[in-house]
Coordinates of C-alpha atoms (C1' of nucleotides) in Angstrom, one line a residue:
Chain N
X1 CA -12.7 -22.5 23.1
X2 CA -14.3 -24.3 20.0
X3 CA -12.2 -25.3 17.2
X4 CA -11.7 -22.8 14.2
X5 CA -13.6 -24.0 11.2
X6 CA -12.1 -22.3 8.1
X7 CA -13.7 -21.0 5.1
X8 CA -12.0 -22.7 2.1
X9 CA -11.8 -22.5 -1.7
X10 CA -15.4 -23.5 -2.4
X11 CA -16.6 -20.6 -0.4
X12 CA -14.3 -18.0 -2.1
X13 CA -14.5 -19.4 -5.7
X14 CA -17.7 -17.8 -6.2
X15 CA -19.1 -14.6 -7.7
X16 CA -17.8 -11.7 -5.9
X17 CA -21.2 -10.2 -4.6
X18 CA -22.0 -13.7 -3.2
X19 CA -18.8 -13.9 -1.4
X20 CA -19.2 -10.4 -0.1
X21 CA -22.7 -11.1 1.3
X22 CA -21.7 -14.3 3.0
X23 CA -18.6 -13.0 4.5
X24 CA -20.8 -11.0 6.8
X25 CA -21.0 -12.4 10.3
X26 CA -17.9 -14.5 9.7
X27 CA -15.0 -14.0 12.2
X28 CA -11.6 -12.6 11.0
X29 CA -8.6 -13.8 13.0
X30 CA -5.3 -12.0 13.4
X31 CA -2.4 -13.5 15.1
X32 CA 0.0 -10.8 16.3
X33 CA 2.3 -10.1 19.3
X34 CA 1.3 -13.4 21.0
X35 CA -2.5 -12.6 20.8
X36 CA -5.3 -14.0 18.8
X37 CA -7.4 -11.0 17.9
X38 CA -11.1 -11.7 16.8
X39 CA -13.4 -9.4 14.8
X40 CA -16.8 -10.0 13.3
X41 CA -17.0 -8.9 9.8
X42 CA -19.9 -6.4 9.8
X43 CA -19.4 -4.4 6.5
X44 CA -18.0 -5.3 3.2
X45 CA -17.9 -3.8 -0.4
X46 CA -17.6 -5.9 -3.6
X47 CA -15.2 -4.9 -6.4
X48 CA -16.0 -6.7 -9.6
X49 CA -13.7 -7.7 -12.3
X50 CA -16.0 -7.0 -15.2
X51 CA -17.0 -3.5 -16.2
X52 CA -16.1 -2.0 -12.7
X53 CA -14.4 1.1 -13.4
X54 CA -13.9 1.6 -9.5
X55 CA -11.9 -1.6 -9.1
X56 CA -8.2 -1.6 -9.1
X57 CA -8.4 -4.6 -11.5
X58 CA -9.1 -2.2 -14.5
X59 CA -5.3 -1.3 -14.3
X60 CA -4.6 -5.0 -15.3
X61 CA -2.1 -7.1 -13.8
X62 CA 0.4 -4.7 -12.1
X63 CA 2.8 -5.2 -9.4
X64 CA 0.2 -4.0 -6.9
X65 CA -2.8 -6.0 -8.1
X66 CA -1.2 -9.3 -9.2
X67 CA -2.5 -11.2 -6.3
X68 CA -6.0 -10.6 -7.6
X69 CA -5.3 -12.9 -10.5
X70 CA -4.1 -15.8 -8.3
X71 CA -6.2 -18.3 -6.3
X72 CA -9.0 -16.9 -4.1
X73 CA -9.1 -16.6 -0.3
X74 CA -5.7 -14.5 -0.2
X75 CA -5.2 -11.0 1.3
X76 CA -5.1 -8.1 -1.2
X77 CA -3.6 -5.2 0.8
X78 CA -3.1 -1.8 -0.7
X79 CA -2.0 1.7 0.6
X80 CA -4.3 4.8 0.2
X81 CA -3.0 7.9 1.3
X82 CA -1.6 7.3 4.9
X83 CA -3.7 4.0 5.5
X84 CA -3.9 0.4 4.4
X85 CA -7.0 -1.4 3.1
X86 CA -7.7 -5.2 3.5
X87 CA -9.4 -7.1 0.8
X88 CA -10.2 -10.7 0.3
X89 CA -9.7 -12.3 -3.4
X90 CA -12.7 -13.9 -4.6
X91 CA -13.6 -15.8 -7.8
X92 CA -11.3 -18.6 -9.4
X93 CA -7.8 -17.8 -10.9
X94 CA -7.7 -14.9 -13.5
X95 CA -10.9 -13.6 -12.2
X96 CA -9.7 -10.5 -10.3
X97 CA -12.7 -9.8 -8.1
X98 CA -12.4 -8.9 -4.4
X99 CA -14.1 -8.0 -1.3
X100 CA -13.1 -5.0 0.8
X101 CA -13.3 -5.4 4.4
X102 CA -14.7 -2.1 5.7
X103 CA -15.7 -2.7 9.4
X104 CA -15.1 -5.2 12.1
X105 CA -16.9 -5.7 15.4
X106 CA -14.0 -6.2 17.7
X107 CA -14.6 -9.2 20.1
X108 CA -11.6 -9.2 22.3
X109 CA -8.4 -7.2 23.4
X110 CA -10.1 -3.9 23.1
X111 CA -7.2 -2.1 25.1
X112 CA -4.6 -3.6 22.7
X113 CA -6.6 -2.3 19.7
X114 CA -6.9 1.1 21.3
X115 CA -3.2 1.3 21.7
X116 CA -2.6 0.6 18.0
X117 CA -4.6 3.5 16.9
X118 CA -2.3 6.3 16.3
X119 CA -4.1 9.6 17.2
X120 CA -5.7 10.5 20.4
X121 CA -6.9 7.8 22.7
X122 CA -10.5 6.4 21.5
X123 CA -12.7 5.3 24.1
X124 CA -15.6 4.2 22.1
X125 CA -15.2 0.7 21.1
X126 CA -17.6 1.4 18.2
X127 CA -15.0 3.7 16.7
X128 CA -12.1 1.1 16.8
X129 CA -12.6 -0.6 13.6
X130 CA -15.4 1.1 11.8
X131 CA -13.5 1.9 8.4
X132 CA -11.1 0.2 6.3
X133 CA -8.1 2.1 7.5
X134 CA -9.1 2.0 11.0
X135 CA -9.2 -1.8 11.1
X136 CA -5.8 -2.1 9.5
X137 CA -4.4 0.2 12.0
X138 CA -6.0 -1.6 15.2
X139 CA -5.4 -5.1 13.8
X140 CA -1.8 -4.2 13.0
X141 CA -2.1 -4.9 9.2
X142 CA 0.1 -3.3 6.5
X143 CA 1.8 -4.5 3.2
X144 CA 3.8 -6.9 5.2
X145 CA 0.5 -9.2 5.2
X146 CA 0.1 -8.8 1.3
X147 CA -1.0 -11.9 -0.3
X148 CA -1.4 -14.1 2.9
X149 CA -3.5 -17.2 2.5
X150 CA -6.4 -16.7 4.6
X151 CA -7.6 -20.3 4.1
X152 CA -4.8 -21.7 6.6
X153 CA -4.8 -21.9 10.3
X154 CA -1.0 -21.7 10.0
X155 CA -1.3 -17.9 8.5
X156 CA -1.2 -15.0 10.8
X157 CA -4.5 -14.0 9.5
X158 CA -7.5 -16.2 8.3
X159 CA -11.3 -16.3 8.3
X160 CA -13.5 -18.9 10.2
X161 CA -17.0 -19.5 10.9
X162 CA -18.5 -17.7 13.9
X163 CA -18.4 -19.6 17.2
X164 CA -22.0 -18.6 17.8
X165 CA -24.3 -18.2 14.9
X166 CA -26.3 -14.9 15.1
X167 CA -29.3 -14.1 12.8
X168 CA -29.3 -10.7 11.2
X169 CA -30.6 -8.9 8.1
X170 CA -28.3 -7.3 5.4
X171 CA -28.6 -3.7 4.2
X172 CA -27.4 -3.1 0.7
X173 CA -26.1 0.5 -0.2
X174 CA -24.1 2.3 -2.5
X175 CA -20.3 2.0 -2.0
X176 CA -18.5 4.7 -0.1
X177 CA -15.7 7.1 -1.1
X178 CA -15.4 6.3 -4.8
X179 CA -16.3 8.6 -7.9
X180 CA -16.5 5.9 -10.5
X181 CA -19.8 3.6 -10.6
X182 CA -20.7 5.7 -7.3
X183 CA -24.3 4.4 -7.9
X184 CA -23.6 0.7 -7.7
X185 CA -25.3 -0.9 -4.9
X186 CA -22.4 -3.1 -3.7
X187 CA -21.9 -2.4 -0.2
X188 CA -23.2 -4.9 2.3
X189 CA -23.6 -4.2 6.2
X190 CA -25.1 -6.0 8.9
X191 CA -28.4 -4.1 9.6
X192 CA -28.8 -2.5 13.0
X193 CA -25.1 -3.1 13.9
X194 CA -23.5 -0.3 15.6
X195 CA -19.7 -1.1 14.5
X196 CA -20.3 -0.2 10.9
X197 CA -19.0 3.0 9.3
X198 CA -21.0 5.6 7.5
X199 CA -23.8 7.6 8.6
X200 CA -27.6 8.3 8.4
X201 CA -27.0 9.5 4.6
X202 CA -24.8 6.7 3.5
X203 CA -26.4 3.8 5.4
X204 CA -29.7 3.7 3.4
X205 CA -30.7 0.9 1.0
X206 CA -32.7 -2.3 0.5
X207 CA -33.0 -4.8 3.3
X208 CA -32.1 -8.2 2.3
X209 CA -33.9 -10.6 4.7
X210 CA -32.0 -13.5 6.1
X211 CA -33.0 -16.2 8.6
Chain Q
dC1 C1' 12.3 11.7 -13.0
dT2 C1' 7.8 14.2 -12.6
dT3 C1' 3.1 14.2 -11.8
dA4 C1' -1.6 13.2 -10.7
dC5 C1' -4.5 10.8 -8.0
dG6 C1' -7.2 8.5 -4.5
dA7 C1' -11.8 2.0 -2.1
dT8 C1' -9.3 7.6 4.3
dT9 C1' -9.2 9.7 8.5
dC10 C1' -9.4 13.3 11.6
dC11 C1' -10.1 18.1 12.5
dC12 C1' -12.6 22.8 12.0
Chain D
dG1 C1' -16.0 21.8 4.7
dG2 C1' -10.8 20.6 4.2
dA3 C1' -6.2 19.5 5.1
dA4 C1' -2.7 15.8 5.8
dT5 C1' -0.1 12.2 3.5
dC6 C1' 2.6 8.8 0.3
dG7 C1' 2.8 4.7 -2.8
dT8 C1' 1.4 3.5 -7.3
dA9 C1' 1.2 4.0 -12.1
dA10 C1' 1.7 6.4 -16.3
dG11 C1' 4.0 9.5 -19.2
dG12 C1' 8.1 12.3 -20.7

DNA sequence: CTTACGATTCCC
DNA sequence: GGAATCGTAAGG
Protein backbone atom coordinates (compact mmCIF):
# COMPACT_ATOMS: atom_id res chain seq x y z
CA UNK A 1 0.00 0.00 0.00
CA UNK A 2 1.44 3.40 -0.99
CA UNK A 3 1.92 5.91 1.79
CA UNK A 4 -0.80 8.44 2.58
CA UNK A 5 -0.11 11.97 1.32
CA UNK A 6 -2.20 14.37 3.41
CA UNK A 7 -3.88 17.55 2.24
CA UNK A 8 -2.50 20.31 4.47
CA UNK A 9 -3.24 23.87 5.50
CA UNK A 10 -2.11 25.43 2.22
CA UNK A 11 -4.73 23.32 0.45
CA UNK A 12 -7.63 24.31 2.72
CA UNK A 13 -6.66 27.95 3.30
CA UNK A 14 -8.09 29.13 -0.02
CA UNK A 15 -11.39 30.35 -1.37
CA UNK A 16 -14.15 27.89 -0.58
CA UNK A 17 -15.07 27.38 -4.25
CA UNK A 18 -11.49 26.46 -5.12
CA UNK A 19 -11.22 24.03 -2.23
CA UNK A 20 -14.52 22.48 -3.27
CA UNK A 21 -13.47 21.78 -6.86
CA UNK A 22 -10.05 20.52 -5.84
CA UNK A 23 -11.50 18.10 -3.28
CA UNK A 24 -13.02 16.13 -6.14
CA UNK A 25 -11.02 12.96 -6.75
CA UNK A 26 -9.31 13.10 -3.36
CA UNK A 27 -9.59 10.15 -0.97
CA UNK A 28 -11.52 10.36 2.28
CA UNK A 29 -10.10 7.99 4.91
CA UNK A 30 -12.11 6.78 7.91
CA UNK A 31 -10.58 4.57 10.59
CA UNK A 32 -13.30 2.74 12.49
CA UNK A 33 -13.85 -0.73 13.94
CA UNK A 34 -10.29 -1.77 13.06
CA UNK A 35 -10.86 -0.95 9.42
CA UNK A 36 -9.49 1.74 7.12
CA UNK A 37 -12.43 2.77 4.95
CA UNK A 38 -11.62 4.58 1.70
CA UNK A 39 -13.97 6.73 -0.36
CA UNK A 40 -13.26 8.84 -3.41
CA UNK A 41 -14.87 12.27 -3.14
CA UNK A 42 -17.13 12.59 -6.20
CA UNK A 43 -19.63 15.32 -5.23
CA UNK A 44 -19.35 18.48 -3.10
CA UNK A 45 -21.12 21.79 -2.49
CA UNK A 46 -19.56 25.10 -1.47
CA UNK A 47 -21.13 27.15 1.31
CA UNK A 48 -19.58 30.58 1.33
CA UNK A 49 -19.26 32.98 4.19
CA UNK A 50 -20.01 36.16 2.29
CA UNK A 51 -23.57 36.92 1.19
CA UNK A 52 -24.58 33.25 1.25
CA UNK A 53 -27.98 33.12 2.94
CA UNK A 54 -28.03 29.34 2.60
CA UNK A 55 -24.88 28.89 4.69
CA UNK A 56 -25.10 28.09 8.39
CA UNK A 57 -22.50 30.78 8.96
CA UNK A 58 -25.22 33.44 8.54
CA UNK A 59 -26.33 32.52 12.07
CA UNK A 60 -22.98 33.80 13.30
CA UNK A 61 -20.76 32.01 15.79
CA UNK A 62 -23.01 29.63 17.71
CA UNK A 63 -22.30 26.42 19.53
CA UNK A 64 -23.09 24.51 16.36
CA UNK A 65 -21.09 26.64 13.94
CA UNK A 66 -18.07 27.57 16.05
CA UNK A 67 -15.72 25.17 14.29
CA UNK A 68 -16.27 27.12 11.05
CA UNK A 69 -14.47 30.08 12.59
CA UNK A 70 -11.38 28.12 13.58
CA UNK A 71 -8.53 26.88 11.40
CA UNK A 72 -9.31 25.13 8.12
CA UNK A 73 -9.19 21.41 7.45
CA UNK A 74 -11.43 20.43 10.35
CA UNK A 75 -14.72 18.54 10.18
CA UNK A 76 -17.93 20.55 10.54
CA UNK A 77 -20.71 18.05 11.21
CA UNK A 78 -24.34 18.91 11.81
CA UNK A 79 -27.57 17.05 12.22
CA UNK A 80 -30.38 17.38 9.72
CA UNK A 81 -33.64 15.67 10.66
CA UNK A 82 -32.58 12.09 11.39
CA UNK A 83 -29.29 12.36 9.52
CA UNK A 84 -25.80 13.84 9.70
CA UNK A 85 -23.88 15.91 7.15
CA UNK A 86 -20.09 16.12 6.85
CA UNK A 87 -18.36 19.35 5.83
CA UNK A 88 -14.74 20.42 5.51
CA UNK A 89 -13.83 23.84 6.87
CA UNK A 90 -12.12 26.04 4.26
CA UNK A 91 -10.50 29.48 4.28
CA UNK A 92 -8.31 30.95 7.07
CA UNK A 93 -9.51 31.50 10.62
CA UNK A 94 -12.59 33.69 11.09
CA UNK A 95 -13.68 33.06 7.49
CA UNK A 96 -16.42 30.46 8.00
CA UNK A 97 -16.59 28.91 4.53
CA UNK A 98 -17.04 25.16 4.23
CA UNK A 99 -17.49 22.37 1.71
CA UNK A 100 -20.29 19.82 2.07
CA UNK A 101 -19.27 16.30 1.10
CA UNK A 102 -22.34 15.01 -0.76
CA UNK A 103 -21.17 11.71 -2.22
CA UNK A 104 -18.34 9.20 -2.04
CA UNK A 105 -17.35 6.37 -4.32
CA UNK A 106 -16.73 3.57 -1.80
CA UNK A 107 -13.45 1.83 -2.58
CA UNK A 108 -13.37 -1.02 -0.05
CA UNK A 109 -15.32 -2.85 2.71
CA UNK A 110 -18.56 -2.72 0.73
CA UNK A 111 -20.29 -5.31 2.91
CA UNK A 112 -19.39 -3.40 6.07
CA UNK A 113 -20.80 -0.19 4.59
CA UNK A 114 -24.03 -1.99 3.70
CA UNK A 115 -24.47 -3.22 7.25
CA UNK A 116 -24.15 0.31 8.56
CA UNK A 117 -27.11 1.44 6.49
CA UNK A 118 -30.21 1.24 8.67
CA UNK A 119 -33.07 0.43 6.37
CA UNK A 120 -33.50 -2.59 4.17
CA UNK A 121 -30.43 -4.15 2.55
CA UNK A 122 -28.96 -2.18 -0.32
CA UNK A 123 -27.44 -4.29 -3.01
CA UNK A 124 -26.36 -1.52 -5.33
CA UNK A 125 -22.94 -0.19 -4.32
CA UNK A 126 -23.90 3.01 -6.14
CA UNK A 127 -26.57 3.69 -3.51
CA UNK A 128 -24.34 3.31 -0.44
CA UNK A 129 -22.83 6.80 -0.26
CA UNK A 130 -24.68 8.90 -2.87
CA UNK A 131 -26.00 11.53 -0.48
CA UNK A 132 -24.67 13.50 2.51
CA UNK A 133 -26.73 11.57 5.06
CA UNK A 134 -26.05 8.22 3.44
CA UNK A 135 -22.28 8.52 3.50
CA UNK A 136 -22.31 9.50 7.16
CA UNK A 137 -24.41 6.43 7.90
CA UNK A 138 -22.22 3.98 6.02
CA UNK A 139 -18.94 5.52 7.22
CA UNK A 140 -20.20 5.74 10.83
CA UNK A 141 -19.93 9.49 11.16
CA UNK A 142 -21.94 11.46 13.72
CA UNK A 143 -21.54 14.40 16.12
CA UNK A 144 -18.80 12.48 17.96
CA UNK A 145 -16.53 13.35 15.03
CA UNK A 146 -17.33 17.09 15.20
CA UNK A 147 -14.21 19.21 14.87
CA UNK A 148 -11.77 16.43 14.01
CA UNK A 149 -8.60 17.63 12.29
CA UNK A 150 -8.61 16.13 8.80
CA UNK A 151 -4.97 17.14 8.28
CA UNK A 152 -3.49 14.51 10.61
CA UNK A 153 -2.75 10.83 10.04
CA UNK A 154 -3.45 10.35 13.76
CA UNK A 155 -7.09 11.36 13.32
CA UNK A 156 -9.88 8.83 12.82
CA UNK A 157 -10.75 10.68 9.61
CA UNK A 158 -8.50 12.50 7.15
CA UNK A 159 -8.19 13.33 3.46
CA UNK A 160 -5.32 12.35 1.17
CA UNK A 161 -4.17 12.51 -2.43
CA UNK A 162 -5.47 9.60 -4.55
CA UNK A 163 -3.18 6.57 -4.79
CA UNK A 164 -3.81 6.46 -8.52
CA UNK A 165 -4.50 9.74 -10.31
CA UNK A 166 -7.52 9.68 -12.56
CA UNK A 167 -8.55 12.24 -15.17
CA UNK A 168 -12.08 13.62 -15.13
CA UNK A 169 -14.17 16.60 -16.07
CA UNK A 170 -16.19 18.56 -13.49
CA UNK A 171 -19.91 19.29 -13.84
CA UNK A 172 -21.05 22.49 -12.11
CA UNK A 173 -24.73 22.63 -11.04
CA UNK A 174 -27.10 24.32 -8.64
CA UNK A 175 -27.01 23.21 -5.03
CA UNK A 176 -29.56 20.61 -3.93
CA UNK A 177 -32.25 20.77 -1.27
CA UNK A 178 -32.02 24.44 -0.29
CA UNK A 179 -34.49 27.31 -0.70
CA UNK A 180 -32.23 30.33 -0.27
CA UNK A 181 -29.87 31.14 -3.12
CA UNK A 182 -31.15 28.01 -4.83
CA UNK A 183 -29.90 29.40 -8.13
CA UNK A 184 -26.26 29.58 -7.09
CA UNK A 185 -24.12 27.17 -9.08
CA UNK A 186 -21.97 25.91 -6.23
CA UNK A 187 -22.31 22.15 -6.58
CA UNK A 188 -19.42 20.28 -8.16
CA UNK A 189 -19.53 16.67 -9.29
CA UNK A 190 -17.24 14.37 -11.23
CA UNK A 191 -18.81 14.15 -14.69
CA UNK A 192 -19.97 10.70 -15.79
CA UNK A 193 -19.47 9.26 -12.30
CA UNK A 194 -22.19 6.83 -11.23
CA UNK A 195 -21.76 7.30 -7.48
CA UNK A 196 -23.15 10.85 -7.30
CA UNK A 197 -26.57 11.85 -5.95
CA UNK A 198 -29.29 13.69 -7.84
CA UNK A 199 -30.96 12.82 -11.11
CA UNK A 200 -31.30 13.90 -14.73
CA UNK A 201 -33.10 17.04 -13.59
CA UNK A 202 -30.54 18.15 -11.02
CA UNK A 203 -27.34 17.02 -12.67
CA UNK A 204 -27.22 19.56 -15.45
CA UNK A 205 -24.83 22.46 -15.83
CA UNK A 206 -21.57 23.64 -17.24
CA UNK A 207 -18.69 21.28 -17.85
CA UNK A 208 -15.36 22.39 -16.48
CA UNK A 209 -12.65 20.71 -18.53
CA UNK A 210 -9.72 19.31 -16.60
CA UNK A 211 -6.55 17.56 -17.73
C1' DC B 1 -40.24 26.43 27.96
C1' DT B 2 -42.33 26.54 23.19
C1' DT B 3 -42.08 26.64 18.46
C1' DA B 4 -40.52 26.66 13.70
C1' DC B 5 -37.49 24.76 10.62
C1' DG B 6 -34.59 22.24 7.70
C1' DA B 7 -27.55 21.52 3.16
C1' DT B 8 -32.39 14.22 3.94
C1' DT B 9 -34.05 9.78 2.96
C1' DC B 10 -37.28 6.49 1.87
C1' DC B 11 -41.77 5.01 0.46
C1' DC B 12 -46.18 5.54 -2.22
C1' DG C 1 -45.81 13.59 -4.03
C1' DG C 2 -45.43 13.03 1.24
C1' DA C 3 -44.20 11.42 5.80
C1' DA C 4 -40.75 10.49 9.34
C1' DT C 5 -37.81 12.55 12.57
C1' DC C 6 -35.03 15.58 16.15
C1' DG C 7 -31.37 18.94 17.31
C1' DT C 8 -30.76 23.81 16.90
C1' DA C 9 -31.74 28.54 17.60
C1' DA C 10 -34.75 32.18 18.51
C1' DG C 11 -38.37 34.17 21.08
C1' DG C 12 -41.56 34.54 25.21
